[in-house]
Amino acid sequence: MTTNVAYQAPARTLSITSFVLGLASIVFGWTFVAPLAGLVVGIMAVGREPQGKTFAVWGIVLNAIMLAGAIFVAMLAVVGAGIGLAFLPFAWL
């Protein structure tokens, strides 16, 4: 008598989602929302999906780099606008 036992693949949905959001952030240049979501999902995946730890770690790294880059660019824009306004001739009136 043989029994057919279906093999169920380990769930790696969160891990792969984090990785894909990291790649999409790099390719499409999305700022803040996608990297932040990918970072949160990646951190959740590390604890919940031990089989997908590699994808989760890569997702965390990619999303953290893109989020740091977006914050850096935003800070440059704010500082640059402040410096630019300071040099206007009528700024001190």
mmCIF file of N, CA, C and O in Angstrom:
data_model
loop_
_atom_site.group_PDB
_atom_site.id
_atom_site.type_symbol
_atom_site.label_atom_id
_atom_site.label_comp_id
_atom_site.label_asym_id
_atom_site.label_seq_id
_atom_site.Cartn_x
_atom_site.Cartn_y
_atom_site.Cartn_z
ATOM 1 N N MET A 1 0.836 -1.165 0.000
ATOM 2 C CA MET A 1 0.000 0.000 0.000
ATOM 3 C C MET A 1 0.894 1.246 0.000
ATOM 4 O O MET A 1 1.761 1.411 0.838
ATOM 5 N N THR A 2 0.676 2.111 -0.934
ATOM 6 C CA THR A 2 1.444 3.351 -1.009
ATOM 7 C C THR A 2 0.546 4.525 -0.660
ATOM 8 O O THR A 2 -0.639 4.538 -0.987
ATOM 9 N N THR A 3 1.134 5.450 -0.015
ATOM 10 C CA THR A 3 0.379 6.660 0.320
ATOM 11 C C THR A 3 0.982 7.830 -0.431
ATOM 12 O O THR A 3 2.200 7.962 -0.537
ATOM 13 N N ASN A 4 0.124 8.603 -0.973
ATOM 14 C CA ASN A 4 0.575 9.810 -1.676
ATOM 15 C C ASN A 4 0.570 10.979 -0.698
ATOM 16 O O ASN A 4 -0.470 11.444 -0.278
ATOM 17 N N VAL A 5 1.753 11.385 -0.353
ATOM 18 C CA VAL A 5 1.899 12.514 0.563
ATOM 19 C C VAL A 5 2.409 13.687 -0.253
ATOM 20 O O VAL A 5 3.466 13.614 -0.870
ATOM 21 N N ALA A 6 1.635 14.730 -0.273
ATOM 22 C CA ALA A 6 2.039 15.919 -1.021
ATOM 23 C C ALA A 6 3.062 16.706 -0.214
ATOM 24 O O ALA A 6 2.897 16.922 0.978
ATOM 25 N N TYR A 7 4.113 17.077 -0.891
ATOM 26 C CA TYR A 7 5.150 17.874 -0.255
ATOM 27 C C TYR A 7 4.777 19.343 -0.377
ATOM 28 O O TYR A 7 4.481 19.839 -1.452
ATOM 29 N N GLN A 8 4.800 20.039 0.736
ATOM 30 C CA GLN A 8 4.468 21.448 0.730
ATOM 31 C C GLN A 8 5.762 22.247 0.857
ATOM 32 O O GLN A 8 6.523 22.065 1.802
ATOM 33 N N ALA A 9 5.990 23.117 -0.110
ATOM 34 C CA ALA A 9 7.188 23.951 -0.082
ATOM 35 C C ALA A 9 7.090 24.953 1.070
ATOM 36 O O ALA A 9 6.007 25.397 1.417
ATOM 37 N N PRO A 10 8.219 25.280 1.656
ATOM 38 C CA PRO A 10 8.186 26.253 2.754
ATOM 39 C C PRO A 10 7.734 27.626 2.259
ATOM 40 O O PRO A 10 8.082 28.052 1.154
ATOM 41 N N ALA A 11 6.969 28.294 3.071
ATOM 42 C CA ALA A 11 6.463 29.616 2.708
ATOM 43 C C ALA A 11 7.588 30.632 2.805
ATOM 44 O O ALA A 11 8.272 30.717 3.814
ATOM 45 N N ARG A 12 7.793 31.368 1.727
ATOM 46 C CA ARG A 12 8.799 32.430 1.699
ATOM 47 C C ARG A 12 8.202 33.701 1.108
ATOM 48 O O ARG A 12 8.900 34.491 0.499
ATOM 49 N N THR A 13 6.940 33.905 1.306
ATOM 50 C CA THR A 13 6.248 35.028 0.692
ATOM 51 C C THR A 13 6.791 36.365 1.178
ATOM 52 O O THR A 13 7.072 37.257 0.373
ATOM 53 N N LEU A 14 6.952 36.532 2.471
ATOM 54 C CA LEU A 14 7.444 37.796 3.013
ATOM 55 C C LEU A 14 8.880 38.075 2.576
ATOM 56 O O LEU A 14 9.231 39.208 2.231
ATOM 57 N N SER A 15 9.697 37.036 2.577
ATOM 58 C CA SER A 15 11.101 37.190 2.189
ATOM 59 C C SER A 15 11.226 37.638 0.746
ATOM 60 O O SER A 15 11.970 38.578 0.428
ATOM 61 N N ILE A 16 10.513 36.987 -0.126
ATOM 62 C CA ILE A 16 10.577 37.327 -1.549
ATOM 63 C C ILE A 16 9.971 38.701 -1.799
ATOM 64 O O ILE A 16 10.489 39.479 -2.616
ATOM 65 N N THR A 17 8.914 39.052 -1.079
ATOM 66 C CA THR A 17 8.315 40.373 -1.226
ATOM 67 C C THR A 17 9.307 41.464 -0.834
ATOM 68 O O THR A 17 9.430 42.481 -1.533
ATOM 69 N N SER A 18 10.019 41.275 0.244
ATOM 70 C CA SER A 18 11.023 42.243 0.667
ATOM 71 C C SER A 18 12.123 42.390 -0.380
ATOM 72 O O SER A 18 12.538 43.505 -0.710
ATOM 73 N N PHE A 19 12.590 41.278 -0.904
ATOM 74 C CA PHE A 19 13.641 41.297 -1.929
ATOM 75 C C PHE A 19 13.167 41.998 -3.200
ATOM 76 O O PHE A 19 13.882 42.820 -3.762
ATOM 77 N N VAL A 20 11.966 41.696 -3.630
ATOM 78 C CA VAL A 20 11.422 42.308 -4.849
ATOM 79 C C VAL A 20 11.222 43.811 -4.651
ATOM 80 O O VAL A 20 11.502 44.608 -5.557
ATOM 81 N N LEU A 21 10.752 44.228 -3.492
ATOM 82 C CA LEU A 21 10.605 45.659 -3.227
ATOM 83 C C LEU A 21 11.954 46.363 -3.228
ATOM 84 O O LEU A 21 12.066 47.500 -3.696
ATOM 85 N N GLY A 22 12.983 45.704 -2.732
ATOM 86 C CA GLY A 22 14.327 46.277 -2.786
ATOM 87 C C GLY A 22 14.823 46.441 -4.197
ATOM 88 O O GLY A 22 15.374 47.482 -4.568
ATOM 89 N N LEU A 23 14.628 45.430 -5.020
ATOM 90 C CA LEU A 23 15.030 45.528 -6.431
ATOM 91 C C LEU A 23 14.213 46.579 -7.168
ATOM 92 O O LEU A 23 14.755 47.356 -7.963
ATOM 93 N N ALA A 24 12.917 46.620 -6.913
ATOM 94 C CA ALA A 24 12.058 47.602 -7.581
ATOM 95 C C ALA A 24 12.434 49.020 -7.158
ATOM 96 O O ALA A 24 12.370 49.946 -7.970
ATOM 97 N N SER A 25 12.837 49.198 -5.923
ATOM 98 C CA SER A 25 13.254 50.517 -5.460
ATOM 99 C C SER A 25 14.489 50.995 -6.210
ATOM 100 O O SER A 25 14.606 52.171 -6.542
ATOM 101 N N ILE A 26 15.401 50.081 -6.479
ATOM 102 C CA ILE A 26 16.611 50.441 -7.218
ATOM 103 C C ILE A 26 16.273 50.733 -8.675
ATOM 104 O O ILE A 26 16.697 51.742 -9.235
ATOM 105 N N VAL A 27 15.503 49.879 -9.287
ATOM 106 C CA VAL A 27 15.220 50.008 -10.713
ATOM 107 C C VAL A 27 14.347 51.222 -11.009
ATOM 108 O O VAL A 27 14.625 51.992 -11.921
ATOM 109 N N PHE A 28 13.295 51.414 -10.226
ATOM 110 C CA PHE A 28 12.342 52.479 -10.520
ATOM 111 C C PHE A 28 12.614 53.759 -9.746
ATOM 112 O O PHE A 28 11.978 54.776 -10.015
ATOM 113 N N GLY A 29 13.515 53.738 -8.794
ATOM 114 C CA GLY A 29 13.846 54.925 -8.032
ATOM 115 C C GLY A 29 12.748 55.399 -7.104
ATOM 116 O O GLY A 29 12.618 56.585 -6.831
ATOM 117 N N TRP A 30 11.926 54.485 -6.613
ATOM 118 C CA TRP A 30 10.870 54.860 -5.681
ATOM 119 C C TRP A 30 11.509 55.359 -4.395
ATOM 120 O O TRP A 30 12.502 54.830 -3.929
ATOM 121 N N THR A 31 10.913 56.372 -3.803
ATOM 122 C CA THR A 31 11.482 56.892 -2.570
ATOM 123 C C THR A 31 10.525 56.686 -1.407
ATOM 124 O O THR A 31 9.323 56.761 -1.582
ATOM 125 N N PHE A 32 11.056 56.486 -0.266
ATOM 126 C CA PHE A 32 10.407 56.366 1.031
ATOM 127 C C PHE A 32 9.430 55.199 1.161
ATOM 128 O O PHE A 32 9.621 54.349 2.003
ATOM 129 N N VAL A 33 8.372 55.145 0.368
ATOM 130 C CA VAL A 33 7.293 54.193 0.617
ATOM 131 C C VAL A 33 7.733 52.748 0.375
ATOM 132 O O VAL A 33 7.609 51.905 1.263
ATOM 133 N N ALA A 34 8.230 52.452 -0.813
ATOM 134 C CA ALA A 34 8.610 51.072 -1.130
ATOM 135 C C ALA A 34 9.776 50.577 -0.275
ATOM 136 O O ALA A 34 9.704 49.467 0.267
ATOM 137 N N PRO A 35 10.863 51.356 -0.107
ATOM 138 C CA PRO A 35 11.939 50.854 0.750
ATOM 139 C C PRO A 35 11.515 50.690 2.207
ATOM 140 O O PRO A 35 11.938 49.748 2.876
ATOM 141 N N LEU A 36 10.681 51.592 2.687
ATOM 142 C CA LEU A 36 10.217 51.478 4.071
ATOM 143 C C LEU A 36 9.358 50.226 4.245
ATOM 144 O O LEU A 36 9.530 49.467 5.197
ATOM 145 N N ALA A 37 8.455 49.994 3.306
ATOM 146 C CA ALA A 37 7.613 48.791 3.360
ATOM 147 C C ALA A 37 8.467 47.532 3.231
ATOM 148 O O ALA A 37 8.266 46.556 3.958
ATOM 149 N N GLY A 38 9.427 47.550 2.311
ATOM 150 C CA GLY A 38 10.302 46.399 2.131
ATOM 151 C C GLY A 38 11.159 46.113 3.349
ATOM 152 O O GLY A 38 11.417 44.957 3.697
ATOM 153 N N LEU A 39 11.591 47.169 4.024
ATOM 154 C CA LEU A 39 12.389 47.003 5.236
ATOM 155 C C LEU A 39 11.560 46.359 6.347
ATOM 156 O O LEU A 39 12.007 45.424 7.011
ATOM 157 N N VAL A 40 10.345 46.840 6.518
ATOM 158 C CA VAL A 40 9.462 46.277 7.548
ATOM 159 C C VAL A 40 9.133 44.817 7.239
ATOM 160 O O VAL A 40 9.204 43.949 8.110
ATOM 161 N N VAL A 41 8.801 44.540 5.986
ATOM 162 C CA VAL A 41 8.460 43.168 5.587
ATOM 163 C C VAL A 41 9.674 42.251 5.738
ATOM 164 O O VAL A 41 9.553 41.104 6.179
ATOM 165 N N GLY A 42 10.856 42.749 5.405
ATOM 166 C CA GLY A 42 12.068 41.946 5.550
ATOM 167 C C GLY A 42 12.369 41.601 6.993
ATOM 168 O O GLY A 42 12.763 40.480 7.304
ATOM 169 N N ILE A 43 12.187 42.568 7.886
ATOM 170 C CA ILE A 43 12.418 42.310 9.306
ATOM 171 C C ILE A 43 11.409 41.290 9.830
ATOM 172 O O ILE A 43 11.756 40.404 10.615
ATOM 173 N N MET A 44 10.165 41.405 9.378
ATOM 174 C CA MET A 44 9.161 40.412 9.777
ATOM 175 C C MET A 44 9.521 39.031 9.245
ATOM 176 O O MET A 44 9.340 38.016 9.926
ATOM 177 N N ALA A 45 10.040 38.975 8.022
ATOM 178 C CA ALA A 45 10.352 37.691 7.389
ATOM 179 C C ALA A 45 11.489 36.967 8.092
ATOM 180 O O ALA A 45 11.495 35.736 8.140
ATOM 181 N N VAL A 46 12.461 37.699 8.618
ATOM 182 C CA VAL A 46 13.589 37.051 9.299
ATOM 183 C C VAL A 46 13.094 36.220 10.478
ATOM 184 O O VAL A 46 13.558 35.102 10.710
ATOM 185 N N GLY A 47 12.127 36.741 11.197
ATOM 186 C CA GLY A 47 11.615 36.011 12.351
ATOM 187 C C GLY A 47 10.628 34.914 12.007
ATOM 188 O O GLY A 47 10.559 33.894 12.680
ATOM 189 N N ARG A 48 9.873 35.102 10.944
ATOM 190 C CA ARG A 48 8.793 34.159 10.633
ATOM 191 C C ARG A 48 9.158 33.080 9.622
ATOM 192 O O ARG A 48 8.520 32.031 9.593
ATOM 193 N N GLU A 49 10.113 33.357 8.753
ATOM 194 C CA GLU A 49 10.424 32.420 7.662
ATOM 195 C C GLU A 49 11.907 32.057 7.669
ATOM 196 O O GLU A 49 12.702 32.653 6.936
ATOM 197 N N PRO A 50 12.306 31.078 8.456
ATOM 198 C CA PRO A 50 13.728 30.720 8.491
ATOM 199 C C PRO A 50 14.247 30.161 7.159
ATOM 200 O O PRO A 50 15.421 30.287 6.864
ATOM 201 N N GLN A 51 13.374 29.580 6.335
ATOM 202 C CA GLN A 51 13.820 29.045 5.048
ATOM 203 C C GLN A 51 14.140 30.166 4.054
ATOM 204 O O GLN A 51 14.893 29.963 3.118
ATOM 205 N N GLY A 52 13.551 31.322 4.233
ATOM 206 C CA GLY A 52 13.771 32.426 3.303
ATOM 207 C C GLY A 52 14.666 33.504 3.866
ATOM 208 O O GLY A 52 14.579 34.660 3.477
ATOM 209 N N LYS A 53 15.556 33.123 4.790
ATOM 210 C CA LYS A 53 16.392 34.114 5.464
ATOM 211 C C LYS A 53 17.311 34.854 4.502
ATOM 212 O O LYS A 53 17.537 36.053 4.659
ATOM 213 N N THR A 54 17.828 34.188 3.487
ATOM 214 C CA THR A 54 18.723 34.838 2.540
ATOM 215 C C THR A 54 18.000 35.937 1.774
ATOM 216 O O THR A 54 18.516 37.050 1.639
ATOM 217 N N PHE A 55 16.808 35.633 1.264
ATOM 218 C CA PHE A 55 16.022 36.649 0.576
ATOM 219 C C PHE A 55 15.686 37.804 1.513
ATOM 220 O O PHE A 55 15.727 38.969 1.120
ATOM 221 N N ALA A 56 15.348 37.489 2.745
ATOM 222 C CA ALA A 56 14.973 38.519 3.710
ATOM 223 C C ALA A 56 16.155 39.444 4.010
ATOM 224 O O ALA A 56 15.992 40.663 4.052
ATOM 225 N N VAL A 57 17.325 38.869 4.208
ATOM 226 C CA VAL A 57 18.505 39.678 4.510
ATOM 227 C C VAL A 57 18.859 40.567 3.325
ATOM 228 O O VAL A 57 19.154 41.760 3.490
ATOM 229 N N TRP A 58 18.826 40.020 2.119
ATOM 230 C CA TRP A 58 19.099 40.837 0.936
ATOM 231 C C TRP A 58 18.047 41.927 0.768
ATOM 232 O O TRP A 58 18.359 43.053 0.376
ATOM 233 N N GLY A 59 16.810 41.605 1.061
ATOM 234 C CA GLY A 59 15.754 42.613 0.999
ATOM 235 C C GLY A 59 15.984 43.727 2.003
ATOM 236 O O GLY A 59 15.817 44.908 1.686
ATOM 237 N N ILE A 60 16.390 43.368 3.214
ATOM 238 C CA ILE A 60 16.675 44.375 4.233
ATOM 239 C C ILE A 60 17.827 45.271 3.796
ATOM 240 O O ILE A 60 17.765 46.495 3.921
ATOM 241 N N VAL A 61 18.888 44.669 3.281
ATOM 242 C CA VAL A 61 20.059 45.444 2.854
ATOM 243 C C VAL A 61 19.693 46.397 1.714
ATOM 244 O O VAL A 61 20.009 47.598 1.759
ATOM 245 N N LEU A 62 19.039 45.890 0.678
ATOM 246 C CA LEU A 62 18.674 46.728 -0.462
ATOM 247 C C LEU A 62 17.736 47.859 -0.056
ATOM 248 O O LEU A 62 17.917 49.012 -0.461
ATOM 249 N N ASN A 63 16.748 47.536 0.742
ATOM 250 C CA ASN A 63 15.786 48.556 1.161
ATOM 251 C C ASN A 63 16.423 49.576 2.090
ATOM 252 O O ASN A 63 16.100 50.767 2.010
ATOM 253 N N ALA A 64 17.318 49.150 2.964
ATOM 254 C CA ALA A 64 17.991 50.091 3.860
ATOM 255 C C ALA A 64 18.872 51.053 3.076
ATOM 256 O O ALA A 64 18.904 52.260 3.363
ATOM 257 N N ILE A 65 19.577 50.542 2.076
ATOM 258 C CA ILE A 65 20.428 51.402 1.248
ATOM 259 C C ILE A 65 19.580 52.419 0.488
ATOM 260 O O ILE A 65 19.910 53.616 0.446
ATOM 261 N N MET A 66 18.489 51.968 -0.090
ATOM 262 C CA MET A 66 17.635 52.884 -0.853
ATOM 263 C C MET A 66 16.954 53.899 0.063
ATOM 264 O O MET A 66 16.798 55.068 -0.303
ATOM 265 N N LEU A 67 16.542 53.492 1.255
ATOM 266 C CA LEU A 67 15.915 54.416 2.189
ATOM 267 C C LEU A 67 16.933 55.456 2.671
ATOM 268 O O LEU A 67 16.614 56.648 2.755
ATOM 269 N N ALA A 68 18.149 55.013 2.968
ATOM 270 C CA ALA A 68 19.192 55.956 3.375
ATOM 271 C C ALA A 68 19.507 56.935 2.250
ATOM 272 O O ALA A 68 19.699 58.134 2.495
ATOM 273 N N GLY A 69 19.544 56.444 1.023
ATOM 274 C CA GLY A 69 19.780 57.326 -0.119
ATOM 275 C C GLY A 69 18.663 58.344 -0.306
ATOM 276 O O GLY A 69 18.920 59.514 -0.582
ATOM 277 N N ALA A 70 17.432 57.920 -0.123
ATOM 278 C CA ALA A 70 16.296 58.837 -0.260
ATOM 279 C C ALA A 70 16.323 59.901 0.829
ATOM 280 O O ALA A 70 16.055 61.079 0.563
ATOM 281 N N ILE A 71 16.667 59.505 2.050
ATOM 282 C CA ILE A 71 16.763 60.477 3.140
ATOM 283 C C ILE A 71 17.905 61.453 2.891
ATOM 284 O O ILE A 71 17.770 62.658 3.103
ATOM 285 N N PHE A 72 19.026 60.962 2.389
ATOM 286 C CA PHE A 72 20.172 61.820 2.074
ATOM 287 C C PHE A 72 19.818 62.839 1.002
ATOM 288 O O PHE A 72 20.139 64.024 1.129
ATOM 289 N N VAL A 73 19.145 62.402 -0.045
ATOM 290 C CA VAL A 73 18.741 63.319 -1.123
ATOM 291 C C VAL A 73 17.743 64.345 -0.603
ATOM 292 O O VAL A 73 17.823 65.528 -0.950
ATOM 293 N N ALA A 74 16.819 63.923 0.235
ATOM 294 C CA ALA A 74 15.850 64.861 0.802
ATOM 295 C C ALA A 74 16.552 65.892 1.685
ATOM 296 O O ALA A 74 16.206 67.083 1.645
ATOM 297 N N MET A 75 17.535 65.460 2.464
ATOM 298 C CA MET A 75 18.277 66.404 3.307
ATOM 299 C C MET A 75 19.070 67.385 2.457
ATOM 300 O O MET A 75 19.141 68.574 2.771
ATOM 301 N N LEU A 76 19.674 66.913 1.378
ATOM 302 C CA LEU A 76 20.385 67.805 0.475
ATOM 303 C C LEU A 76 19.448 68.833 -0.145
ATOM 304 O O LEU A 76 19.820 70.002 -0.304
ATOM 305 N N ALA A 77 18.250 68.416 -0.484
ATOM 306 C CA ALA A 77 17.283 69.337 -1.071
ATOM 307 C C ALA A 77 16.879 70.414 -0.076
ATOM 308 O O ALA A 77 16.779 71.596 -0.425
ATOM 309 N N VAL A 78 16.662 70.034 1.177
ATOM 310 C CA VAL A 78 16.262 71.011 2.200
ATOM 311 C C VAL A 78 17.403 71.979 2.491
ATOM 312 O O VAL A 78 17.205 73.193 2.546
ATOM 313 N N VAL A 79 18.608 71.447 2.667
ATOM 314 C CA VAL A 79 19.759 72.304 2.954
ATOM 315 C C VAL A 79 20.069 73.189 1.748
ATOM 316 O O VAL A 79 20.343 74.377 1.899
ATOM 317 N N GLY A 80 19.988 72.613 0.571
ATOM 318 C CA GLY A 80 20.257 73.394 -0.641
ATOM 319 C C GLY A 80 19.257 74.522 -0.822
ATOM 320 O O GLY A 80 19.615 75.630 -1.232
ATOM 321 N N ALA A 81 18.008 74.272 -0.499
ATOM 322 C CA ALA A 81 16.997 75.322 -0.604
ATOM 323 C C ALA A 81 17.263 76.417 0.413
ATOM 324 O O ALA A 81 17.112 77.605 0.119
ATOM 325 N N GLY A 82 17.673 76.045 1.608
ATOM 326 C CA GLY A 82 17.979 77.041 2.644
ATOM 327 C C GLY A 82 19.171 77.892 2.275
ATOM 328 O O GLY A 82 19.172 79.111 2.456
ATOM 329 N N ILE A 83 20.206 77.274 1.741
ATOM 330 C CA ILE A 83 21.396 78.020 1.323
ATOM 331 C C ILE A 83 21.059 78.918 0.135
ATOM 332 O O ILE A 83 21.485 80.068 0.076
ATOM 333 N N GLY A 84 20.281 78.405 -0.780
ATOM 334 C CA GLY A 84 19.896 79.204 -1.938
ATOM 335 C C GLY A 84 19.089 80.429 -1.549
ATOM 336 O O GLY A 84 19.295 81.523 -2.071
ATOM 337 N N LEU A 85 18.185 80.277 -0.597
ATOM 338 C CA LEU A 85 17.391 81.423 -0.140
ATOM 339 C C LEU A 85 18.255 82.440 0.600
ATOM 340 O O LEU A 85 17.997 83.641 0.537
ATOM 341 N N ALA A 86 19.282 81.980 1.293
ATOM 342 C CA ALA A 86 20.152 82.889 2.026
ATOM 343 C C ALA A 86 20.939 83.802 1.106
ATOM 344 O O ALA A 86 21.305 84.913 1.485
ATOM 345 N N PHE A 87 21.195 83.366 -0.096
ATOM 346 C CA PHE A 87 21.983 84.166 -1.026
ATOM 347 C C PHE A 87 21.153 85.058 -1.936
ATOM 348 O O PHE A 87 21.712 85.770 -2.764
ATOM 349 N N LEU A 88 19.853 85.036 -1.787
ATOM 350 C CA LEU A 88 19.023 85.945 -2.571
ATOM 351 C C LEU A 88 19.234 87.373 -2.065
ATOM 352 O O LEU A 88 19.374 87.603 -0.866
ATOM 353 N N PRO A 89 19.246 88.353 -2.969
ATOM 354 C CA PRO A 89 19.517 89.732 -2.537
ATOM 355 C C PRO A 89 18.455 90.283 -1.585
ATOM 356 O O PRO A 89 18.751 91.113 -0.738
ATOM 357 N N PHE A 90 17.239 89.851 -1.708
ATOM 358 C CA PHE A 90 16.175 90.403 -0.873
ATOM 359 C C PHE A 90 15.866 89.528 0.343
ATOM 360 O O PHE A 90 14.920 89.793 1.060
ATOM 361 N N ALA A 91 16.660 88.513 0.605
ATOM 362 C CA ALA A 91 16.355 87.577 1.685
ATOM 363 C C ALA A 91 16.510 88.215 3.069
ATOM 364 O O ALA A 91 15.882 87.790 4.014
ATOM 365 N N TRP A 92 17.354 89.219 3.195
ATOM 366 C CA TRP A 92 17.626 89.816 4.495
ATOM 367 C C TRP A 92 16.829 91.089 4.744
ATOM 368 O O TRP A 92 17.055 91.785 5.711
ATOM 369 N N LEU A 93 15.911 91.425 3.883
ATOM 370 C CA LEU A 93 15.112 92.639 4.071
ATOM 371 C C LEU A 93 13.954 92.431 4.995
ATOM 372 O O LEU A 93 13.378 91.477 5.177
#
